[in-house]
mmCIF file of C-alpha atoms and ligand atoms in Angstrom:
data_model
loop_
_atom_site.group_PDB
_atom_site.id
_atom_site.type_symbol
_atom_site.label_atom_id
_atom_site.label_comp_id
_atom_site.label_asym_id
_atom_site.label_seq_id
_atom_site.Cartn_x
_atom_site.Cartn_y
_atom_site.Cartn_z
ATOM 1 C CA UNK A 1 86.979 100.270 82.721
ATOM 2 C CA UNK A 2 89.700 100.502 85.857
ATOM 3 C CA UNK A 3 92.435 103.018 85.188
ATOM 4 C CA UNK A 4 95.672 102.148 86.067
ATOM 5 C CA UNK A 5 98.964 103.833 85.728
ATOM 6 C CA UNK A 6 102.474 102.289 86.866
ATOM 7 C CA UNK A 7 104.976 104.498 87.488
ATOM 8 C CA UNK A 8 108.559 102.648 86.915
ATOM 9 C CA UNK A 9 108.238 100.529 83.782
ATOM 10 C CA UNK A 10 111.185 98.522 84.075
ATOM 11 C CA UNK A 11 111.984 95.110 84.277
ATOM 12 C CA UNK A 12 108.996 94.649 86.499
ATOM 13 C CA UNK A 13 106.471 97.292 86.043
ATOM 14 C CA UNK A 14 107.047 96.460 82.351
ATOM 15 C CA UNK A 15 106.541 93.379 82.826
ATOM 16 C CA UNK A 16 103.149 94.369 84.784
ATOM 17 C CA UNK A 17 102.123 96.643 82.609
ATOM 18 C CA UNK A 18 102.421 94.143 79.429
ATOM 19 C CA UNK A 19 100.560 91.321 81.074
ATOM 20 C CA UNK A 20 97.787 93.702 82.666
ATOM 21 C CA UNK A 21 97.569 95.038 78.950
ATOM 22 C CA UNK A 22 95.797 92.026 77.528
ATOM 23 C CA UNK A 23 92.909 92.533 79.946
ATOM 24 C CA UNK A 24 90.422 94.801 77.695
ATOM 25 C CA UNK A 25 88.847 96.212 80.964
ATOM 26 C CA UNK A 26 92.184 97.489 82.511
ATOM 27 C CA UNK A 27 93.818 100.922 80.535
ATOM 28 C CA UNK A 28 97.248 100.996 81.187
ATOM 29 C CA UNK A 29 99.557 104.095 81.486
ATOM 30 C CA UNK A 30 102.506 103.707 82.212
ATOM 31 C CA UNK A 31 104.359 106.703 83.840
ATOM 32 C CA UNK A 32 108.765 106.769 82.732
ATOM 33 C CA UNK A 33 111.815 108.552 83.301
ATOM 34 C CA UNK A 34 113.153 106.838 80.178
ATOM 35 C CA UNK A 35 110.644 107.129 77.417
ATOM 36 C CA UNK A 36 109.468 104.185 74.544
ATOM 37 C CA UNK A 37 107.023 103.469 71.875
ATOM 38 C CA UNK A 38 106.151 100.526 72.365
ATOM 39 C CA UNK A 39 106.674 97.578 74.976
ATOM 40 C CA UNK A 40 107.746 93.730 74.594
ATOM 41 C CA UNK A 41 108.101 91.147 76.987
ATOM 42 C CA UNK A 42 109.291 87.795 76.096
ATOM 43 C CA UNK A 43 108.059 85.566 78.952
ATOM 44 C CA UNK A 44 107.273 81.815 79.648
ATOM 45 C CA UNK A 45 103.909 82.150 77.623
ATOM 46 C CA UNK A 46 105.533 83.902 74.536
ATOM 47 C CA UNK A 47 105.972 87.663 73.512
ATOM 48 C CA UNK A 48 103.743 90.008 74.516
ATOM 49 C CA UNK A 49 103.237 93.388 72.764
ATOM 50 C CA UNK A 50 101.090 96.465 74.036
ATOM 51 C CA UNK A 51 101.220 100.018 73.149
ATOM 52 C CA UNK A 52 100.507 101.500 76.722
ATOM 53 C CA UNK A 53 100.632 105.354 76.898
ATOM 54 C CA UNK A 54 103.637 106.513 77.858
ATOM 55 C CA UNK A 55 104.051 109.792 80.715
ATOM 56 C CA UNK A 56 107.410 110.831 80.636
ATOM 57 C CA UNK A 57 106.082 114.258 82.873
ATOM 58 C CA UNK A 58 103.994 114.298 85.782
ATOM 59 C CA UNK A 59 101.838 117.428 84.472
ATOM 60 C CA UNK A 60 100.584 115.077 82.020
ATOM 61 C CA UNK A 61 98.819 112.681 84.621
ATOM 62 C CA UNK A 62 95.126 112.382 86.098
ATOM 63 C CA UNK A 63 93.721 111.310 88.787
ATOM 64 C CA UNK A 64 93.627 106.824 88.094
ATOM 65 C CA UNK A 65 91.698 104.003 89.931
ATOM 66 C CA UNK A 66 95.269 102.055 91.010
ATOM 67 C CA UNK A 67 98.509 102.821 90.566
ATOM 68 C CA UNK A 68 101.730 100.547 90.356
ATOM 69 C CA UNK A 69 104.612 101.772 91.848
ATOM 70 C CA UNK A 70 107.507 99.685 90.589
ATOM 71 C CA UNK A 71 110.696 101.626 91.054
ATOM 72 C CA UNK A 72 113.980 100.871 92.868
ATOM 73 C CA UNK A 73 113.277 100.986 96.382
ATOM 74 C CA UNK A 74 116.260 103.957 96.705
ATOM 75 C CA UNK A 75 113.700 105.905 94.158
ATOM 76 C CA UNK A 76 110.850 106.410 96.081
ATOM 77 C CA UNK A 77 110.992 109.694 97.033
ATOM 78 C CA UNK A 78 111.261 110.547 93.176
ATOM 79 C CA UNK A 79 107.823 108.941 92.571
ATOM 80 C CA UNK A 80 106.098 112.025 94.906
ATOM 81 C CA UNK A 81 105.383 114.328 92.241
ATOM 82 C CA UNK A 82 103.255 111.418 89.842
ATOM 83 C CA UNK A 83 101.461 110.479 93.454
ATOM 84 C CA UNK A 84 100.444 113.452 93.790
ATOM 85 C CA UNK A 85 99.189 114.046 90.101
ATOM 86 C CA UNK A 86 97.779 110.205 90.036
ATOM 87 C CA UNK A 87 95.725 110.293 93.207
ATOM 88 C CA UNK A 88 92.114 111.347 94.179
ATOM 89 C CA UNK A 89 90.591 110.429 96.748
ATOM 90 C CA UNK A 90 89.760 106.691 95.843
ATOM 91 C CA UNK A 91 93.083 106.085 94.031
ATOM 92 C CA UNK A 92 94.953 102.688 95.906
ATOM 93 C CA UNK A 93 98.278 102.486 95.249
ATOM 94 C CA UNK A 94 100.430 99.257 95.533
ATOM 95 C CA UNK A 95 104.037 98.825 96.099
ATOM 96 C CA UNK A 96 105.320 96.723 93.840
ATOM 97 C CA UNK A 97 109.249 96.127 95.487
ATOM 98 C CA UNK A 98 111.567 94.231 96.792
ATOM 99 C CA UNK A 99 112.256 94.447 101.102
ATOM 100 C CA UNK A 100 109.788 94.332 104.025
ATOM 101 C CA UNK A 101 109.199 98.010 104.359
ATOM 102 C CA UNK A 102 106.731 99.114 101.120
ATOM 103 C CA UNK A 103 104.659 101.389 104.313
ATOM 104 C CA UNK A 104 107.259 102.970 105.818
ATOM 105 C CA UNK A 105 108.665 103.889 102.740
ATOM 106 C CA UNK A 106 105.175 105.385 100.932
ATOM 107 C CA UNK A 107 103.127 106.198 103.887
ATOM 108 C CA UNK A 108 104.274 109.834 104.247
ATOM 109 C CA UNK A 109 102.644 110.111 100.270
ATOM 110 C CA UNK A 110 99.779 108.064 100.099
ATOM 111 C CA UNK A 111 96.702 107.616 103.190
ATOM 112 C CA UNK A 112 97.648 104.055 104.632
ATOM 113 C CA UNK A 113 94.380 102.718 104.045
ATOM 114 C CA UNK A 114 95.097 102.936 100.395
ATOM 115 C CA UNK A 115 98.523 101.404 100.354
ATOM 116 C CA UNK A 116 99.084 97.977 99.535
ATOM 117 C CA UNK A 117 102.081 96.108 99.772
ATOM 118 C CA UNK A 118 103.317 93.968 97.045
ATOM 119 C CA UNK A 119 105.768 90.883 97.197
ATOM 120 C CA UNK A 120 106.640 89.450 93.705
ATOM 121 C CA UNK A 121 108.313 86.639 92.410
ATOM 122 C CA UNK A 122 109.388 87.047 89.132
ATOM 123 C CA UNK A 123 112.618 87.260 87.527
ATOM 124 C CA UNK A 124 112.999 89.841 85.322
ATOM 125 C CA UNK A 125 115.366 91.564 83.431
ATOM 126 C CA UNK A 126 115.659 94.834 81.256
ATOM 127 C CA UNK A 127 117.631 94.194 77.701
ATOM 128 C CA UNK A 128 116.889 98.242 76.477
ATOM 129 C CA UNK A 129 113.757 100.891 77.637
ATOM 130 C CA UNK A 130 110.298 98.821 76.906
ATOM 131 C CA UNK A 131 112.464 95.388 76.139
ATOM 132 C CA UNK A 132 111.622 92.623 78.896
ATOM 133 C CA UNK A 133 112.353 89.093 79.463
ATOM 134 C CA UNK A 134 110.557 87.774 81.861
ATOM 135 C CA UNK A 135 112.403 83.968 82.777
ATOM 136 C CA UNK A 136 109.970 82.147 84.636
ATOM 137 C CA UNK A 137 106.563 82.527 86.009
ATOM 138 C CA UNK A 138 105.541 84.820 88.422
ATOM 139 C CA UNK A 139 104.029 85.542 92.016
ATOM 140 C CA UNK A 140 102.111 87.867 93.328
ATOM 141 C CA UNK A 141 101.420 87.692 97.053
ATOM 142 C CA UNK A 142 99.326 90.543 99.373
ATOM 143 C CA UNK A 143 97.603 91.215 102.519
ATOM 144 C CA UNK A 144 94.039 90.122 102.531
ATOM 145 C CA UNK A 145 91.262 92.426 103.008
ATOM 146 C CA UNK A 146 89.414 94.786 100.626
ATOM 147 C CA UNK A 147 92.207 96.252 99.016
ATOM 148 C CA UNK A 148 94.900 93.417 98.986
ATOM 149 C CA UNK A 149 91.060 91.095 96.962
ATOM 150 C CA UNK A 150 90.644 93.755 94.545
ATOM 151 C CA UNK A 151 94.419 93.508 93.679
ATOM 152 C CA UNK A 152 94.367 90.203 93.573
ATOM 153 C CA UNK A 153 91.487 90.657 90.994
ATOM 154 C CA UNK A 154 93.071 93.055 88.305
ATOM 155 C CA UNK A 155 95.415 89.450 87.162
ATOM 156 C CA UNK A 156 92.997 87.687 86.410
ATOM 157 C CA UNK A 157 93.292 87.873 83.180
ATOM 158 C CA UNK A 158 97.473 87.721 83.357
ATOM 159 C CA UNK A 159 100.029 84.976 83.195
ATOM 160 C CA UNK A 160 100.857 85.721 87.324
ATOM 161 C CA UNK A 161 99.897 83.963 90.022
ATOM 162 C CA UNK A 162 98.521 86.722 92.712
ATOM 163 C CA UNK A 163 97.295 85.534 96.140
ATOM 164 C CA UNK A 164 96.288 87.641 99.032
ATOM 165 C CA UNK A 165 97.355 86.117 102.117
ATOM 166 C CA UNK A 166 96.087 86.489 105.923
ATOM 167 C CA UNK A 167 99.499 86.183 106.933
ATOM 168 C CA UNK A 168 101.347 88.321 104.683
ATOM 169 C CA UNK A 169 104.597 89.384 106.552
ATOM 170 C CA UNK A 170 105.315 86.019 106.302
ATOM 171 C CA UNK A 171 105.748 86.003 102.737
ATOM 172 C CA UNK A 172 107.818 89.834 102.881
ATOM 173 C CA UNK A 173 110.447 87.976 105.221
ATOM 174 C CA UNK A 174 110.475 84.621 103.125
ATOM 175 C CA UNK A 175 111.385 86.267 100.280
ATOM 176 C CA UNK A 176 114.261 88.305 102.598
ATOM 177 C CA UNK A 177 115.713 85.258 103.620
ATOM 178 C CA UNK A 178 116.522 84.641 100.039
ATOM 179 C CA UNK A 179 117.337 87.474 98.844
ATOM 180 C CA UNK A 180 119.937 88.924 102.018
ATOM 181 C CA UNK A 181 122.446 86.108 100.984
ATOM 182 C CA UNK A 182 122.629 87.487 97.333
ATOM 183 C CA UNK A 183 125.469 90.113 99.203
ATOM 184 C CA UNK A 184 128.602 87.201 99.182
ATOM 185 C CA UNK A 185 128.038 87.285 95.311
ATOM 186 C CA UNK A 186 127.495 91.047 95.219
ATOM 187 C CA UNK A 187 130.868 91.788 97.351
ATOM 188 C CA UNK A 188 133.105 89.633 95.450
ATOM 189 C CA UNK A 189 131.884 89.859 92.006
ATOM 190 C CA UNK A 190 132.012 85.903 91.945
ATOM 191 C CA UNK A 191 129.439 82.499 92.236
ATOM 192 C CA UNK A 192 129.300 81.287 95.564
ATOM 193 C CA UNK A 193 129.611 77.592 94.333
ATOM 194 C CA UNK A 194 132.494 77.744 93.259
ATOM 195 C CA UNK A 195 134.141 78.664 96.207
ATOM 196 C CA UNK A 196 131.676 77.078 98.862
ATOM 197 C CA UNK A 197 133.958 75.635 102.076
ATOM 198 C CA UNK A 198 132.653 75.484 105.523
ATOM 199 C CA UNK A 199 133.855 78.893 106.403
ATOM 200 C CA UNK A 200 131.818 80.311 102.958
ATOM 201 C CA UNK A 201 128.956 78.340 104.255
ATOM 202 C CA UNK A 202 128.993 79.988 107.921
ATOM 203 C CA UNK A 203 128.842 83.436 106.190
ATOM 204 C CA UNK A 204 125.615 82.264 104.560
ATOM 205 C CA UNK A 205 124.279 80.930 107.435
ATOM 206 C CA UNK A 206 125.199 83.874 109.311
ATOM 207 C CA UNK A 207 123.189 86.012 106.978
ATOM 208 C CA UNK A 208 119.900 84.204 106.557
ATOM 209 C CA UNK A 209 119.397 82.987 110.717
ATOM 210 C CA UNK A 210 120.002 86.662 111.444
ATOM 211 C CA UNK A 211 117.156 87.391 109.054
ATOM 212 C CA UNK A 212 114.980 84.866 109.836
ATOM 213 C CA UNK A 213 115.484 85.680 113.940
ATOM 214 C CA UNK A 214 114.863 89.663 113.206
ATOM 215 C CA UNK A 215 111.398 88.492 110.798
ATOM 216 C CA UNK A 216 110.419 86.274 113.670
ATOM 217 C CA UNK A 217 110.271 88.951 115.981
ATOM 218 C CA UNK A 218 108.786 91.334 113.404
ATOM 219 C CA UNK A 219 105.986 88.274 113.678
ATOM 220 C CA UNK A 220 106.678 86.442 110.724
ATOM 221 C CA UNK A 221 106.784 82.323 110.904
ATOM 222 C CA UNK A 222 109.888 81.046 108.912
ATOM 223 C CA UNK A 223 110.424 77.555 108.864
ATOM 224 C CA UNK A 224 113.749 76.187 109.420
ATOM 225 C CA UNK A 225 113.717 75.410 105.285
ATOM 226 C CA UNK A 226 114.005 78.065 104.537
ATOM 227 C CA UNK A 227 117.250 78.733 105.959
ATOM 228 C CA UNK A 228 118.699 75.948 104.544
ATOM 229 C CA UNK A 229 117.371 76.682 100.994
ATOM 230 C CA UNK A 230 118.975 79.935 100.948
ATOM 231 C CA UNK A 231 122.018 78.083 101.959
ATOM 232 C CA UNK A 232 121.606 75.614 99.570
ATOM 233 C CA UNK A 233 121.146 78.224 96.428
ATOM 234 C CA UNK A 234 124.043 79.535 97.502
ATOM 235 C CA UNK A 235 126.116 76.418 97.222
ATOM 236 C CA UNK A 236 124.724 75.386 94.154
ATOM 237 C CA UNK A 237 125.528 78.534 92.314
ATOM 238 C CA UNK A 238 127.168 77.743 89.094
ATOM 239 C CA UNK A 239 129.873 80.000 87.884
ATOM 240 C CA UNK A 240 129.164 82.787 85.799
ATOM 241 C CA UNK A 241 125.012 82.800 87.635
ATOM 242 C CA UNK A 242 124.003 86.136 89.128
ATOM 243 C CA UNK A 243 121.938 86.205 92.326
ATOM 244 C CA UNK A 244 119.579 88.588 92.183
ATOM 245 C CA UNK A 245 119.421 92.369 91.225
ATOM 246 C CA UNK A 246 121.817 93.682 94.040
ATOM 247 C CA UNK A 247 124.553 91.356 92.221
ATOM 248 C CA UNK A 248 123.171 92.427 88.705
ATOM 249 C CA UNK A 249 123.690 96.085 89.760
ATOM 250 C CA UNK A 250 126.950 96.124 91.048
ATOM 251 C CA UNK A 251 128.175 94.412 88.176
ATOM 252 C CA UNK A 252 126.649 97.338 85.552
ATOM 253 C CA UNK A 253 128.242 99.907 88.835
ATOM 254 C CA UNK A 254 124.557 101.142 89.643
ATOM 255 C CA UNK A 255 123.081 101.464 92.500
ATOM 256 C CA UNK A 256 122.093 98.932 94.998
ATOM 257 C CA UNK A 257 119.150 97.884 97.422
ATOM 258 C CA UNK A 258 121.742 97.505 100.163
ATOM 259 C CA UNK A 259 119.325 99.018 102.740
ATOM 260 C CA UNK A 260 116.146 97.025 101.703
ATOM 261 C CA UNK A 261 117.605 93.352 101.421
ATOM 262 C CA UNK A 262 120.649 93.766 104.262
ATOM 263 C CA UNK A 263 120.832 97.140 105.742
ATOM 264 C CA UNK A 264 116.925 96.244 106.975
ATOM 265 C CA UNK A 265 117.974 93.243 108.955
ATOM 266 C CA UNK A 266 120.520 95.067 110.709
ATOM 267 C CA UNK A 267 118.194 98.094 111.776
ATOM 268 C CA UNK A 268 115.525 96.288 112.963
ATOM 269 C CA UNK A 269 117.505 93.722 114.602
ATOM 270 C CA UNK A 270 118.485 96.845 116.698
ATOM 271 C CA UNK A 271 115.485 97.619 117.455
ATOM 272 C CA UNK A 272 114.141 93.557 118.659
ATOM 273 C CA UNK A 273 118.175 93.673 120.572
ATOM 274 C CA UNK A 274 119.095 91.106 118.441
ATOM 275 C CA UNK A 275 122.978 90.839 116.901
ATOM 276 C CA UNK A 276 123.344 91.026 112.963
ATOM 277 C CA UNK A 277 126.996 90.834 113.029
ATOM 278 C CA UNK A 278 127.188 89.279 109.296
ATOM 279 C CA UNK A 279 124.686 91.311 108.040
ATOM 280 C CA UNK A 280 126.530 94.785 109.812
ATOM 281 C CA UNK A 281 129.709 93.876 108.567
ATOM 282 C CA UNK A 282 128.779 92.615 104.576
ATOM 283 C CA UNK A 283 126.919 96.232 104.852
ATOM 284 C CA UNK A 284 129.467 98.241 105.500
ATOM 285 C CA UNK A 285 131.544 96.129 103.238
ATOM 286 C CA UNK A 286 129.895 96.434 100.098
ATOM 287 C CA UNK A 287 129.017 99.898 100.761
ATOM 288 C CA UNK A 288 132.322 101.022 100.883
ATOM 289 C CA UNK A 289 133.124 99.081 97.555
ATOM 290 C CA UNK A 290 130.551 99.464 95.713
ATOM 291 C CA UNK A 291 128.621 102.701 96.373
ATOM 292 C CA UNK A 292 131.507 105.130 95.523
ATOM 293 C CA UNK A 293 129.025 108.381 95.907
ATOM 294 C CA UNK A 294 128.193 107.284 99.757
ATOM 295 C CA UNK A 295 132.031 108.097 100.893
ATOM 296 C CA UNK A 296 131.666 111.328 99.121
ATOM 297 C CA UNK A 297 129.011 112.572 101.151
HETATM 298 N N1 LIG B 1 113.761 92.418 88.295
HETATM 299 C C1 LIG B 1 113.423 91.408 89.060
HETATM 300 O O1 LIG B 1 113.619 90.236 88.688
HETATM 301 C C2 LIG B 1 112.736 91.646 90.385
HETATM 302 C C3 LIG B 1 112.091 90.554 90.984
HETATM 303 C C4 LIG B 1 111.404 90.768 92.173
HETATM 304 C C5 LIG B 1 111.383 92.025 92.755
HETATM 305 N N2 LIG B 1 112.042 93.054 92.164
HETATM 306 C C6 LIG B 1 111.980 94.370 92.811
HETATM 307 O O2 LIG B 1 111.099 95.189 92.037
HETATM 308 C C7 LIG B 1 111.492 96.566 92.133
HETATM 309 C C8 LIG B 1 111.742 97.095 90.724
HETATM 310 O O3 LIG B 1 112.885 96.414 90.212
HETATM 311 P P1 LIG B 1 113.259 96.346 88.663
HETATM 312 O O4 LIG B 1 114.175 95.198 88.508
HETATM 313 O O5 LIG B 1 112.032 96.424 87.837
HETATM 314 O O6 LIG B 1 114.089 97.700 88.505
HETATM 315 P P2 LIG B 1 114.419 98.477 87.140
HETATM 316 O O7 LIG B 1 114.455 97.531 85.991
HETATM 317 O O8 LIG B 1 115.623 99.301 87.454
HETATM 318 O O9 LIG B 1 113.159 99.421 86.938
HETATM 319 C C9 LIG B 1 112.921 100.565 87.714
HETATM 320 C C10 LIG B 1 112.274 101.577 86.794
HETATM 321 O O10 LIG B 1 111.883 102.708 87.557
HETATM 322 C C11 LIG B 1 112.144 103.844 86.748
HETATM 323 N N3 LIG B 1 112.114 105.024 87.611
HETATM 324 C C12 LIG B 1 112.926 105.356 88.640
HETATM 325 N N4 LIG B 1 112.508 106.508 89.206
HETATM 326 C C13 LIG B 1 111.421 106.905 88.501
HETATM 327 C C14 LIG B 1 110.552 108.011 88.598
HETATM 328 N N5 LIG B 1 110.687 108.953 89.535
HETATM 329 N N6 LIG B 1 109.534 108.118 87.708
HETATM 330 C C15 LIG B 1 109.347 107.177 86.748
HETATM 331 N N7 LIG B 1 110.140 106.086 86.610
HETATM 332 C C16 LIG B 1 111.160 105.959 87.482
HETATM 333 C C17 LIG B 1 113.472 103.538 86.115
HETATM 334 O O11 LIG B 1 113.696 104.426 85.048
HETATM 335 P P3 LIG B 1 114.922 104.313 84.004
HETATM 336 O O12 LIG B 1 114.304 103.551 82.853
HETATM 337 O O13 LIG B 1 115.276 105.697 83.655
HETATM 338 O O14 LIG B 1 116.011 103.545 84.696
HETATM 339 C C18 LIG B 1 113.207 102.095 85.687
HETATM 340 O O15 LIG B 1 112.495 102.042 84.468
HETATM 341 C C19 LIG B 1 112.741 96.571 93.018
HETATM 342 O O16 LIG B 1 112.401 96.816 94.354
HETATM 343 C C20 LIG B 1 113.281 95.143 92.874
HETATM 344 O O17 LIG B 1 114.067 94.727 93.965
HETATM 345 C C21 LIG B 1 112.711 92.904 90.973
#
């Protein structure tokens, strides 16, 4: 039996936790600031229903074979006192988030050799605590090597794709490239499509070749493609679509992954000397408008 506990069961440790639930040999915990009974997730393969045990205090924890950490990125720090209860000395722990920077964040709480970075692909949203629906089908991608094959291994038995990959920053800055646009939509509260002109599009553009120059030197390879598909989601956003999370939060006035899909970009771009002009300014931008508690302190 592998013990597994996931600490963040929302729209995607839920969604984790539900699909890693059918596997007989996996017992999942799942470890909440918002308690439930019981968990479902609608997704592409029908509902699925599991009773995990639910840890609404760390004190209540033991040490676990893996654990899932599937917060916000902004919430890491708050996971420290369920590391500390879920860990021995064998305990892995993945990070299950969105961004390129799962170590940096985690590796002042867990050994490094037993951190493994997680990118996922799976749209997800949260309807109420424990209430899923997962809208399409979902990726898993990790580094290869010991820990990223005995990831891989715990969804077997699930409805998501996991891969582990030799060249795995690739896939973190990829996914970036995608995601860093999602800011237009976030800052004005509106589809891109519906107001694309050649000046919208040179904002996007902006936005994704300063990504894709700042992953390159960070070592990843990013095709040309896919630059122009971020561009091209952009354009074809229909009105009334949300893009992404940061979009979703702003519009429900929580808080944002400003720093892990944008803020990134612009802080290791000063570090490689390259300019992030679009990505510096959108920043600041959205900051200001949507982060009210940032000009208070
Ligand atoms: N949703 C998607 O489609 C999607 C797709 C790909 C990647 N991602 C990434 O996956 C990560 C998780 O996103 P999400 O959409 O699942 O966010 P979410 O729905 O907001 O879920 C985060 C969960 O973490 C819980 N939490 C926060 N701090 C905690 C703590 N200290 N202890 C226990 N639980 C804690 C929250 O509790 P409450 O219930 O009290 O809020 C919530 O249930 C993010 O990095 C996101 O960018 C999301």
């Amino acid at each position: 039996m592998i013990h597994l506990a996931i600490v963040g069961p929302g729209a995607i440790g839920g969604t984790l936790a539900a699909w890693l639930g059918q596997d007989p040999e996996i017992d999942v915990s799942v470890c909440a600031r918002t308690p439930f009974e019981d968990l479902v997730v609608e997704t592409p393969h029908g509902m699925l229903k599991t009773r995990p045990k639910v840890l609404v205090d760390a004190d209540q924890a033991d040490p676990v074979d893996w654990v899932l950490i599937a917060t916000k990125t902004y919430s890491a720090e708050t996971t420290r006192p369920w590391l500390e209860r879920l860990c021995g000395p064998q305990t892995r722990v993945a990070i299950v988030q969105n961004g390129v920077e799962h170590v940096r964040l985690f590796e002042h709480l867990v050994p490094r050799d037993r951190l493994v970075p997680v990118m996922i692909n799976l749209p997800a949203s949260r309807t109420a605590p424990g209430r899923i629906v997962q809208s399409r089908d979902g990726i898993i991608a990790v580094p290869s090597g010991r820990n990223g094959e005995d990831f891989v291994r715990l969804f077997a038995k699930t409805g998501i794709e996991a891969k582990a990959h030799d060249d795995f920053v690739s896939q973190l800055w990829i996914k970036l490239c995608g995601n860093c646009v999602a800011i237009v939509p976030a800052l004005t509260l509106r589809a891109t499509g519906p107001v694309w002109n050649a000046d919208m599009e040179a904002i996007v553009r902006g936005l994704a070749e300063e990504c894709a120059a700042v992953g390159r030197a960070e070592g990843a390879d990013i095709p040309a493609s896919v630059v122009e598909n971020a561009i091209a989601n952009m354009r074809n956003m229909a009105e009334g679509a949300i893009s992404g999370s940061i979009h979703a939060d702003r519009l429900a006035g929580s808080p944002m992954e400003v720093d892990t899909r944008n803020g990134v970009i612009v802080r290791l771009g000063e570090k490689h000397g390259i300019a992030t002009p679009m990505n510096r300014m959108l920043v600041t931008l959205l900051n200001a408008a949507g982060q009210p508690w940032l000009a208070k302190t």
